[in-house]
């Protein structure tokens, strides 16, 4: 799959577009010398890349990948953190949070392609995505309590939403690493593929997603995300608001027309 365009954000993050997949963006973690450990500079770049992607109406799905052969991301850059004073750590916190919330708040569907180590903040970046595709080399976990902190990139909130409170507590409290087969069984990842195929399969999934209405995709994601944790009545109100936002759209008109005319829709995206 040829690369048609590439934009670099700082030294460690790249956004790529591919031939034949005009509406799929690949967000690449590209700090291979540190196994994609998230430094302050890398956190800034992730947030900036996500802001650009979120503002690009042509992007209908994003795939989060890694350039490192043996790791998705090993989490926070603890070597950098070790050099911080307490005051510097406090100042750095909003920058770190912005990286994780940047991925979490992307308005389009986001797929993570995970291989090798996805630990701590690395796994939290994957958890911020809507679907996690992992290959059989994947090892995931939230080991933060083993170094005296807690998951601070959304892990204590996103993990129980995936696997339930008790299972999340066991994983966080033990700080244990979970290999691919068990991770799939527990629901820590969603699809398990052969070694070396996580990126390819995640991009293919992105391609299937973007065949659908961009207006519908963004509205469906809002309903799914905003409805989490609400009681059923409140959740249905969230869904109704999302439905109303698409019911009179150009995409809805085109989708219904294409269905009745037995043709592929040409989405206006509005």
Coordinates of C-alpha atoms in Angstrom, one line a residue:
X1 CA 0.0 0.0 0.0
X2 CA 1.7 3.1 -1.2
X3 CA 1.9 6.3 0.8
X4 CA 0.4 9.3 -1.0
X5 CA 1.1 11.9 1.6
X6 CA 3.0 12.2 4.9
X7 CA 2.9 15.0 7.5
X8 CA 5.3 15.0 10.5
X9 CA 4.4 16.5 13.8
X10 CA 7.6 17.2 15.7
X11 CA 10.2 14.5 15.6
X12 CA 8.2 11.5 16.8
X13 CA 4.7 11.5 15.2
X14 CA 3.7 11.1 11.5
X15 CA 0.3 11.2 9.8
X16 CA 0.1 9.2 6.6
X17 CA -2.5 8.8 3.9
X18 CA -2.4 5.8 1.6
X19 CA -3.1 5.0 -2.0
X20 CA -6.7 3.7 -2.4
X21 CA -7.7 4.8 1.1
X22 CA -8.3 8.5 0.7
X23 CA -10.4 8.8 3.9
X24 CA -8.3 6.7 6.3
X25 CA -5.5 8.4 8.2
X26 CA -2.6 6.5 9.8
X27 CA -1.3 8.1 13.0
X28 CA 2.2 6.7 13.5
X29 CA 4.0 6.7 16.8
X30 CA 7.6 7.1 15.5
X31 CA 10.1 7.1 18.3
X32 CA 11.7 3.7 17.7
X33 CA 15.0 4.4 19.6
X34 CA 12.9 4.6 22.8
X35 CA 10.2 2.0 21.9
X36 CA 7.8 4.9 21.6
X37 CA 8.1 6.0 25.2
X38 CA 6.0 9.1 25.5
X39 CA 8.3 12.1 26.3
X40 CA 7.0 15.6 26.7
X41 CA 7.9 16.4 23.1
X42 CA 6.1 13.3 21.8
X43 CA 3.0 14.1 23.9
X44 CA 2.9 17.6 22.4
X45 CA 3.1 16.0 18.9
X46 CA 0.4 13.5 19.6
X47 CA -1.9 16.2 20.7
X48 CA -1.1 18.4 17.7
X49 CA -1.6 15.6 15.3
X50 CA -5.0 14.7 16.8
X51 CA -6.1 18.3 16.6
X52 CA -5.2 18.4 12.9
X53 CA -7.0 15.1 12.3
X54 CA -10.1 16.2 14.2
X55 CA -10.4 19.3 12.1
X56 CA -10.0 17.4 8.8
X57 CA -13.5 16.6 7.5
X58 CA -11.9 14.3 4.9
X59 CA -10.7 11.9 7.6
X60 CA -13.4 9.3 8.2
X61 CA -11.3 6.9 10.2
X62 CA -7.9 7.0 11.9
X63 CA -5.6 4.0 12.5
X64 CA -3.0 4.4 15.4
X65 CA 0.1 2.4 14.6
X66 CA 3.8 2.1 15.6
X67 CA 7.0 2.2 13.6
X68 CA 8.8 0.0 16.1
X69 CA 9.1 -3.7 15.3
X70 CA 8.7 -5.0 18.9
X71 CA 6.6 -2.4 20.6
X72 CA 3.4 -0.4 20.1
X73 CA 4.4 1.9 23.0
X74 CA 6.0 1.2 26.4
X75 CA 4.3 4.1 28.1
X76 CA 5.7 7.3 29.7
X77 CA 9.3 8.2 29.3
X78 CA 10.5 7.3 32.8
X79 CA 14.1 8.4 32.1
X80 CA 12.8 11.9 31.4
X81 CA 10.4 11.7 34.4
X82 CA 13.3 10.8 36.6
X83 CA 15.0 14.1 35.8
X84 CA 12.0 16.2 36.8
X85 CA 11.6 18.2 39.9
X86 CA 8.2 18.1 41.5
X87 CA 7.4 21.5 40.0
X88 CA 8.4 20.3 36.6
X89 CA 6.2 17.2 36.9
X90 CA 3.2 19.3 37.8
X91 CA 3.8 21.6 34.8
X92 CA 4.2 18.6 32.5
X93 CA 0.9 17.0 33.6
X94 CA -1.4 19.0 31.3
X95 CA 0.8 18.2 28.3
X96 CA 0.7 14.5 29.0
X97 CA -3.1 14.5 29.5
X98 CA -3.6 16.4 26.2
X99 CA -2.0 13.5 24.3
X100 CA -4.3 10.9 25.7
X101 CA -7.4 13.0 25.5
X102 CA -6.4 14.0 22.0
X103 CA -6.8 10.4 20.9
X104 CA -9.8 9.8 23.0
X105 CA -11.7 12.8 21.7
X106 CA -11.0 12.2 18.0
X107 CA -14.5 12.6 16.4
X108 CA -14.2 9.8 13.9
X109 CA -13.8 6.0 14.5
X110 CA -10.2 5.1 15.7
X111 CA -8.6 1.7 15.4
X112 CA -5.4 0.8 17.3
X113 CA -2.9 -1.7 15.7
X114 CA -1.0 -3.3 18.5
X115 CA 2.0 -5.6 18.5
X116 CA 4.7 -6.3 21.0
X117 CA 4.6 -4.2 24.2
X118 CA 1.7 -1.9 24.9
X119 CA 2.2 -1.0 28.5
X120 CA 1.1 1.8 30.8
X121 CA 0.5 4.9 28.8
X122 CA 1.0 2.8 25.7
X123 CA -1.9 0.6 26.5
X124 CA -3.9 3.7 27.5
X125 CA -3.4 5.2 24.0
X126 CA -4.9 1.9 22.6
X127 CA -7.7 2.0 25.2
X128 CA -8.5 5.5 24.0
X129 CA -9.3 4.0 20.6
X130 CA -12.7 2.5 19.6
X131 CA -11.3 -0.9 18.5
X132 CA -8.0 -2.6 19.3
X133 CA -6.6 -5.0 16.7
X134 CA -3.6 -6.9 18.2
X135 CA -1.3 -9.5 16.8
X136 CA 0.0 -12.6 18.7
X137 CA 3.1 -10.9 19.9
X138 CA 1.1 -8.3 21.9
X139 CA 1.7 -7.9 25.6
X140 CA -0.5 -5.4 27.3
X141 CA -0.9 -4.1 30.8
X142 CA -1.1 -1.2 33.2
X143 CA 2.0 -1.6 35.5
X144 CA 2.0 1.9 37.0
X145 CA 1.5 0.9 40.7
X146 CA 4.8 -1.1 40.4
X147 CA 6.6 2.2 40.0
X148 CA 4.6 4.1 42.6
X149 CA 2.0 5.9 40.5
X150 CA -1.4 5.0 39.0
X151 CA -2.6 4.8 35.4
X152 CA -3.0 8.5 34.6
X153 CA -3.8 8.5 30.9
X154 CA -7.4 7.3 31.3
X155 CA -6.6 3.7 32.3
X156 CA -8.6 3.6 35.6
X157 CA -11.7 4.8 33.7
X158 CA -11.4 3.2 30.3
X159 CA -10.3 -0.3 31.4
X160 CA -13.4 -1.0 33.6
X161 CA -15.6 0.2 30.8
X162 CA -14.1 -2.6 28.7
X163 CA -13.8 -5.4 31.2
X164 CA -15.8 -4.5 34.3
X165 CA -14.7 -3.1 37.6
X166 CA -13.4 -6.3 39.3
X167 CA -11.3 -7.4 36.4
X168 CA -9.9 -3.9 35.9
X169 CA -9.0 -3.8 39.6
X170 CA -7.2 -7.1 39.5
X171 CA -5.2 -6.0 36.4
X172 CA -4.3 -2.5 37.9
X173 CA -3.6 -3.8 41.4
X174 CA -1.3 -6.6 40.3
X175 CA 0.4 -4.6 37.5
X176 CA 0.6 -7.8 35.6
X177 CA 1.4 -8.1 31.9
X178 CA -1.1 -10.0 29.7
X179 CA -0.1 -11.8 26.6
X180 CA -2.2 -11.7 23.4
X181 CA -4.4 -14.8 23.8
X182 CA -5.5 -14.0 27.3
X183 CA -5.9 -10.3 26.4
X184 CA -8.4 -11.3 23.7
X185 CA -10.2 -13.7 26.0
X186 CA -10.5 -10.9 28.7
X187 CA -11.6 -8.3 26.2
X188 CA -8.5 -6.2 26.6
X189 CA -8.2 -6.3 22.8
X190 CA -10.9 -6.9 20.3
X191 CA -9.4 -8.7 17.4
X192 CA -6.4 -11.1 17.4
X193 CA -4.5 -11.6 14.2
X194 CA -1.4 -13.4 13.1
X195 CA 2.0 -12.0 14.1
X196 CA 3.0 -9.0 11.9
X197 CA -0.5 -8.4 10.5
X198 CA -1.9 -6.0 13.1
X199 CA -1.3 -2.9 11.0
X200 CA -2.5 -4.4 7.8
X201 CA -5.7 -5.7 9.4
X202 CA -6.3 -2.4 11.2
X203 CA -6.0 -0.4 8.0
X204 CA -8.3 -2.9 6.2
X205 CA -10.8 -2.4 9.0
X206 CA -10.5 1.3 8.6
X207 CA -11.2 0.9 4.9
X208 CA -14.4 -1.0 5.7
X209 CA -15.5 1.7 8.1
X210 CA -15.0 4.6 5.7
X211 CA -17.3 3.0 3.1
X212 CA -20.1 4.3 5.4
X213 CA -21.5 7.8 5.9
X214 CA -19.0 10.2 7.5
X215 CA -21.8 12.1 9.1
X216 CA -23.3 8.9 10.5
X217 CA -20.0 7.6 11.7
X218 CA -19.3 10.7 13.8
X219 CA -22.8 10.8 15.2
X220 CA -22.7 7.1 16.1
X221 CA -19.4 7.6 17.9
X222 CA -20.8 10.6 19.9
X223 CA -23.8 8.5 20.9
X224 CA -21.7 5.5 21.9
X225 CA -19.2 7.6 23.9
X226 CA -21.7 10.1 25.6
X227 CA -24.1 7.3 26.5
X228 CA -21.6 5.3 28.5
X229 CA -22.4 5.2 32.1
X230 CA -25.8 6.8 31.8
X231 CA -29.0 5.1 32.7
X232 CA -31.1 3.7 29.8
X233 CA -33.5 6.6 29.7
X234 CA -30.7 9.2 29.6
X235 CA -28.8 7.1 27.1
X236 CA -31.7 7.0 24.8
X237 CA -31.9 10.8 24.9
X238 CA -28.3 11.0 23.9
X239 CA -29.1 8.6 21.0
X240 CA -32.1 10.7 19.9
X241 CA -30.0 13.8 19.8
X242 CA -27.4 12.1 17.7
X243 CA -30.2 10.8 15.4
X244 CA -31.6 14.3 15.0
X245 CA -28.2 15.5 14.0
X246 CA -28.1 13.2 11.0
X247 CA -31.8 12.7 10.1
X248 CA -31.9 15.7 7.8
X249 CA -28.3 15.6 6.5
X250 CA -27.2 15.2 2.9
X251 CA -25.7 11.9 3.8
X252 CA -29.1 10.6 5.0
X253 CA -30.7 11.7 1.7
X254 CA -27.9 10.1 -0.4
X255 CA -27.9 6.9 1.6
X256 CA -31.6 6.3 1.2
X257 CA -31.5 7.3 -2.5
X258 CA -28.6 4.9 -3.1
X259 CA -30.3 2.1 -1.3
X260 CA -33.5 2.5 -3.4
X261 CA -31.5 2.9 -6.7
X262 CA -29.3 -0.1 -5.8
X263 CA -26.1 1.8 -6.2
X264 CA -23.1 2.7 -4.1
X265 CA -23.6 5.9 -2.2
X266 CA -21.5 9.0 -2.9
X267 CA -21.4 10.6 0.5
X268 CA -21.5 14.4 0.5
X269 CA -20.2 14.3 4.1
X270 CA -22.7 16.9 5.4

